[in-house]
């Protein structure tokens, strides 16, 4: 009995990412699971010139650089039945036309959550040791700290407030378990029992801000979370508290945060900002109580292969008729990051 033909697939992304996402061993697996040509990488699926490449495609393997899959794109790809995204959120990629068509969407967002959670854990541990303050003091004094200067330092019993049990948030909660932290969680979609199973105590957002030593943000960037931490809520964080943001800059009211940081009342570890990048004259670049990184918490370098592996495994499931393990549903976009 002849085997079923392999699904026809096309890469749709900025081709610069392809070698990192799909090194040779993963490309071999892709070729065994689908009819796909690695030499054909569609940068703009909305370009009429690429319509012939899309006319028979059943699966789009997307990534950074792929534009929104709107009605025109779907019209050019009448056989499309799956989008496998080799990156994080698909919020900017998919729209109503795709959901109405019933196209299955999968994302490697769970794979991308791994380095973000690892970065966050590292920053929580460093913040608990007050490493950034000690670094600045050591630079200027060239002397070892006194016992008085380290009296408030340490991670034993430090209270960490996690905002949102998103994919990153859940991964972080798992990584926090071996450490001697008290963990608070705010998430309107989680009940107390589930929070307990995740190793945290469920509280309201304002209580989390009031009672946490370190607050770390992992909510999605949706209208409901825009400026979730506004001026009034930032004021609830205790003096000397640390805010970590690896999610999206728009979750925090930037002007209010800048005022708090310029005053020296709070500390911040910011991998994302609003705007991004910050203007060259922003005081956040030089404040001693601010640790800025250029959106590097997510998958970079050799970590991109993890995202490609997720997509390859999904394509293998699709080709064999099995359900996808990382399917994204429309309802997920409002609550998961």
Coordinates of C-alpha atoms in Angstrom, one line a residue:
X1 CA 0.0 0.0 0.0
X2 CA 1.6 3.3 -1.0
X3 CA 2.3 5.8 1.7
X4 CA 0.4 9.1 1.9
X5 CA 2.2 12.0 0.2
X6 CA 4.1 14.4 2.5
X7 CA 2.4 17.7 3.3
X8 CA 3.7 20.5 1.2
X9 CA 5.3 23.2 3.4
X10 CA 7.0 26.6 2.9
X11 CA 9.3 28.7 5.1
X12 CA 7.9 32.2 5.7
X13 CA 10.3 34.3 7.7
X14 CA 13.4 36.5 7.5
X15 CA 15.9 34.0 6.0
X16 CA 18.7 35.2 8.3
X17 CA 17.1 33.1 11.1
X18 CA 16.8 29.8 9.2
X19 CA 20.3 28.3 9.8
X20 CA 20.1 28.8 13.5
X21 CA 16.5 27.6 13.8
X22 CA 17.1 24.6 11.6
X23 CA 20.7 23.3 11.5
X24 CA 21.4 20.3 9.2
X25 CA 20.1 17.5 11.5
X26 CA 16.7 19.3 12.0
X27 CA 16.5 20.1 8.3
X28 CA 16.9 16.4 7.5
X29 CA 14.0 15.6 9.9
X30 CA 11.9 18.3 8.2
X31 CA 12.5 16.8 4.8
X32 CA 11.4 13.4 6.1
X33 CA 8.1 14.9 7.5
X34 CA 7.2 17.4 4.7
X35 CA 7.8 18.4 1.1
X36 CA 9.8 21.5 1.8
X37 CA 12.6 23.3 0.0
X38 CA 15.1 25.1 2.3
X39 CA 16.2 27.2 -0.6
X40 CA 12.7 28.8 -0.8
X41 CA 12.1 31.2 2.1
X42 CA 9.2 33.6 1.6
X43 CA 10.0 36.9 3.3
X44 CA 6.7 38.6 2.4
X45 CA 3.7 36.2 2.1
X46 CA 1.6 39.2 1.0
X47 CA 3.7 39.8 -2.1
X48 CA 1.7 38.8 -5.2
X49 CA 5.0 37.5 -6.7
X50 CA 5.1 34.6 -4.2
X51 CA 1.5 33.5 -4.9
X52 CA 2.7 30.5 -7.0
X53 CA 4.8 29.3 -4.0
X54 CA 1.7 29.5 -1.8
X55 CA -0.9 28.1 -4.1
X56 CA -0.4 24.5 -3.1
X57 CA 1.1 25.0 0.4
X58 CA -0.6 23.1 3.3
X59 CA 1.8 24.2 6.1
X60 CA 3.6 27.5 6.7
X61 CA 6.6 27.3 8.9
X62 CA 6.8 30.9 10.1
X63 CA 9.3 32.9 12.2
X64 CA 10.5 36.4 12.9
X65 CA 10.0 38.6 9.8
X66 CA 6.8 36.9 8.6
X67 CA 4.0 39.5 8.2
X68 CA 0.4 39.1 9.4
X69 CA -1.5 36.3 7.8
X70 CA -4.5 38.2 6.6
X71 CA -7.3 37.4 4.2
X72 CA -5.2 38.2 1.1
X73 CA -2.6 35.7 2.2
X74 CA -5.2 33.0 2.9
X75 CA -6.7 33.6 -0.5
X76 CA -3.3 32.9 -2.1
X77 CA -3.0 29.7 0.0
X78 CA -6.4 27.9 -0.4
X79 CA -5.0 24.6 0.9
X80 CA -3.3 26.0 4.0
X81 CA -4.3 24.0 7.1
X82 CA -1.5 24.6 9.6
X83 CA 0.8 27.4 10.7
X84 CA 3.8 26.3 12.7
X85 CA 5.6 29.3 14.3
X86 CA 9.3 28.9 15.1
X87 CA 9.2 31.8 17.6
X88 CA 7.2 33.1 20.5
X89 CA 3.8 34.7 20.5
X90 CA 1.6 34.5 17.4
X91 CA -0.5 37.5 18.5
X92 CA 0.9 39.8 15.7
X93 CA 0.9 37.0 13.1
X94 CA -2.6 35.6 13.1
X95 CA -6.0 37.3 12.6
X96 CA -9.7 36.7 12.3
X97 CA -9.5 35.4 8.7
X98 CA -7.1 32.6 9.8
X99 CA -9.2 31.6 12.8
X100 CA -12.4 31.6 10.6
X101 CA -10.7 29.3 8.1
X102 CA -10.0 26.8 10.9
X103 CA -6.2 26.8 10.3
X104 CA -4.4 25.0 13.1
X105 CA -1.8 27.2 14.7
X106 CA 1.2 26.0 16.8
X107 CA 3.9 28.0 18.4
X108 CA 7.3 27.4 19.9
X109 CA 6.5 29.9 22.6
X110 CA 7.0 27.1 25.3
X111 CA 10.5 26.6 24.0
X112 CA 11.1 30.4 24.1
X113 CA 9.9 30.5 27.7
X114 CA 12.9 28.5 28.8
X115 CA 15.6 31.1 28.4
X116 CA 13.3 33.9 29.6
X117 CA 12.6 32.0 32.8
X118 CA 16.3 31.2 33.2
X119 CA 17.3 34.8 32.7
X120 CA 14.6 35.9 35.3
X121 CA 15.8 33.4 37.8
X122 CA 19.4 34.5 37.5
X123 CA 18.3 38.2 38.0
X124 CA 16.2 37.3 41.0
X125 CA 19.1 35.6 42.6
X126 CA 21.5 38.4 41.8
X127 CA 19.0 41.0 43.0
X128 CA 18.5 39.1 46.3
X129 CA 22.3 39.3 46.8
X130 CA 22.1 43.0 46.0
X131 CA 24.8 42.4 43.4
X132 CA 24.1 45.5 41.4
X133 CA 24.4 47.9 44.4
X134 CA 27.6 46.2 45.6
X135 CA 29.1 46.4 42.1
X136 CA 28.5 50.1 41.9
X137 CA 29.9 50.6 45.4
X138 CA 32.9 48.5 44.7
X139 CA 33.6 50.5 41.5
X140 CA 33.8 53.7 43.4
X141 CA 35.3 52.7 46.8
X142 CA 37.5 49.7 45.8
X143 CA 36.9 48.3 49.3
X144 CA 35.1 45.3 50.6
X145 CA 31.6 45.9 52.0
X146 CA 31.1 46.3 55.8
X147 CA 28.7 44.1 57.7
X148 CA 26.3 47.0 57.9
X149 CA 26.4 47.4 54.1
X150 CA 25.4 43.7 53.6
X151 CA 22.8 43.5 56.5
X152 CA 19.9 43.5 54.1
X153 CA 21.5 41.1 51.6
X154 CA 20.5 37.5 50.9
X155 CA 18.0 35.2 49.3
X156 CA 16.8 33.3 52.4
X157 CA 13.1 33.9 52.8
X158 CA 13.1 36.6 50.1
X159 CA 9.5 37.3 48.9
X160 CA 9.2 37.1 45.1
X161 CA 6.0 38.3 43.4
X162 CA 5.2 36.7 40.0
X163 CA 2.7 38.5 37.9
X164 CA 1.0 36.0 35.6
X165 CA 1.2 32.2 35.4
X166 CA 1.9 32.5 31.7
X167 CA 4.2 30.0 30.0
X168 CA 7.2 31.9 31.2
X169 CA 5.6 32.5 34.6
X170 CA 5.0 28.8 35.0
X171 CA 8.5 27.9 34.0
X172 CA 9.9 30.4 36.4
X173 CA 7.7 29.1 39.2
X174 CA 9.2 25.6 38.6
X175 CA 12.7 27.0 38.7
X176 CA 12.0 28.9 41.9
X177 CA 11.0 25.8 43.8
X178 CA 14.5 24.6 44.9
X179 CA 15.3 28.0 46.5
X180 CA 14.3 29.4 49.8
X181 CA 11.9 32.0 48.5
X182 CA 8.3 32.8 49.5
X183 CA 6.5 33.1 46.2
X184 CA 3.3 35.2 45.6
X185 CA 1.3 34.9 42.4
X186 CA -1.2 37.2 40.8
X187 CA -3.2 35.8 37.9
X188 CA -6.9 36.4 37.4
X189 CA -7.2 33.1 35.5
X190 CA -5.7 30.9 38.3
X191 CA -7.4 29.8 41.5
X192 CA -5.8 29.3 44.9
X193 CA -5.5 25.5 44.5
X194 CA -3.7 25.8 41.1
X195 CA -1.4 28.5 42.5
X196 CA -0.6 26.2 45.4
X197 CA 0.2 23.4 43.0
X198 CA 2.6 25.8 41.2
X199 CA 4.4 26.5 44.5
X200 CA 2.9 30.0 45.1
X201 CA 0.3 31.7 47.2
X202 CA -2.4 33.5 45.2
X203 CA -2.9 37.2 46.1
X204 CA -4.4 40.3 44.5
X205 CA -2.1 42.4 42.4
X206 CA -2.0 45.3 44.9
X207 CA -1.2 43.0 47.7
X208 CA 1.6 41.3 45.6
X209 CA 3.1 44.7 45.0
X210 CA 2.9 45.8 48.6
X211 CA 4.4 42.6 50.1
X212 CA 7.1 41.5 47.6
X213 CA 10.8 42.3 47.7
X214 CA 11.1 41.5 44.0
X215 CA 8.3 41.8 41.5
X216 CA 8.7 40.1 38.1
X217 CA 6.3 40.6 35.2
X218 CA 5.2 37.8 32.8
X219 CA 1.8 38.9 31.6
X220 CA 0.9 39.1 27.9
X221 CA 0.8 42.5 26.1
X222 CA -3.0 42.9 25.6
X223 CA -5.3 45.9 26.0
X224 CA -6.2 44.7 29.5
X225 CA -2.6 44.8 30.7
X226 CA -1.5 48.1 29.1
X227 CA 0.1 50.1 31.9
X228 CA -0.9 47.4 34.4
X229 CA 1.7 48.9 36.7
X230 CA 0.7 52.6 36.5
X231 CA 2.0 55.4 38.8
X232 CA -0.3 54.4 41.6
X233 CA 0.6 50.7 41.5
X234 CA 4.3 51.4 41.2
X235 CA 4.0 53.5 44.4
X236 CA 2.8 50.4 46.2
X237 CA 6.2 48.6 45.8
X238 CA 8.2 49.0 49.0
X239 CA 11.2 51.3 49.2
X240 CA 14.2 49.5 47.8
X241 CA 12.0 46.9 46.0
X242 CA 13.1 45.5 42.7
X243 CA 11.0 45.4 39.5
X244 CA 12.0 42.9 36.8
X245 CA 10.4 43.1 33.3
X246 CA 11.2 40.5 30.7
X247 CA 7.7 40.6 29.2
X248 CA 6.8 43.8 27.3
X249 CA 7.6 47.4 28.2
X250 CA 4.0 48.5 27.7
X251 CA 3.0 46.7 30.9
X252 CA 4.5 49.5 32.9
X253 CA 3.8 53.3 32.7
X254 CA 7.2 54.4 31.5
X255 CA 7.1 58.0 32.7
X256 CA 6.1 56.9 36.2
X257 CA 8.7 54.2 36.3
X258 CA 11.4 56.6 35.2
X259 CA 10.4 59.0 38.0
X260 CA 10.6 56.2 40.6
X261 CA 14.0 55.2 39.4
X262 CA 15.4 58.7 39.1
X263 CA 14.3 59.2 42.7
X264 CA 16.3 56.1 43.7
X265 CA 13.3 54.7 45.6
X266 CA 13.1 51.5 43.4
X267 CA 15.6 49.3 41.6
X268 CA 14.8 47.8 38.2
X269 CA 16.1 45.0 35.9
X270 CA 14.7 45.8 32.5
X271 CA 15.1 43.6 29.4
X272 CA 12.2 45.3 27.7
X273 CA 11.2 49.0 27.7
X274 CA 8.6 51.3 26.2
X275 CA 9.8 52.7 23.8
X276 CA 12.3 50.1 22.7
X277 CA 15.1 50.9 22.4
X278 CA 15.1 53.8 24.8
X279 CA 16.2 57.2 23.5
X280 CA 20.0 57.8 23.9
X281 CA 19.3 60.5 26.4
X282 CA 17.1 58.4 28.7
X283 CA 18.4 58.6 32.3
X284 CA 17.8 54.8 32.6
X285 CA 21.0 54.2 30.7
X286 CA 23.2 55.5 33.4
X287 CA 21.2 55.2 36.7
X288 CA 23.1 53.0 39.2
X289 CA 19.9 51.3 40.4
X290 CA 18.9 50.2 36.8
X291 CA 20.2 47.2 35.0
X292 CA 19.3 47.4 31.3
X293 CA 19.7 44.6 28.8
X294 CA 18.7 44.9 25.1
X295 CA 15.9 42.4 24.8
X296 CA 18.1 39.3 25.2
X297 CA 16.2 37.2 27.7
X298 CA 14.4 35.3 24.9
X299 CA 16.0 32.7 22.6
X300 CA 19.3 33.8 21.0
X301 CA 22.2 32.1 19.3
X302 CA 22.3 28.3 19.9
X303 CA 19.0 28.6 21.9
X304 CA 17.1 29.1 18.6
X305 CA 17.6 25.5 17.8
X306 CA 15.2 24.6 20.6
X307 CA 12.5 26.6 18.8
X308 CA 13.3 24.8 15.5
X309 CA 13.1 21.4 17.3
X310 CA 9.6 22.2 18.6
X311 CA 8.4 23.0 15.1
X312 CA 10.0 19.8 13.6
X313 CA 8.3 17.7 16.2
X314 CA 5.0 19.4 15.5
X315 CA 5.4 18.8 11.8
X316 CA 6.1 15.1 12.4
X317 CA 2.9 14.9 14.5
X318 CA 1.0 16.6 11.8
X319 CA 2.3 14.4 9.0
X320 CA 1.5 11.2 11.0
X321 CA -2.0 12.4 11.8
X322 CA -1.5 13.0 15.5
X323 CA -2.7 16.1 17.4
X324 CA -0.2 19.0 17.9
X325 CA 1.4 19.4 21.3
X326 CA 1.8 23.2 21.2
X327 CA -1.4 24.3 19.5
X328 CA -2.5 27.8 20.2
X329 CA -6.2 28.7 20.4
X330 CA -7.7 32.1 20.1
X331 CA -8.6 32.2 23.8
X332 CA -4.9 31.7 24.7
X333 CA -3.9 35.0 23.2
X334 CA -5.6 37.0 26.0
X335 CA -4.1 35.2 28.9
X336 CA -0.8 33.5 28.0
X337 CA 2.6 35.0 27.1

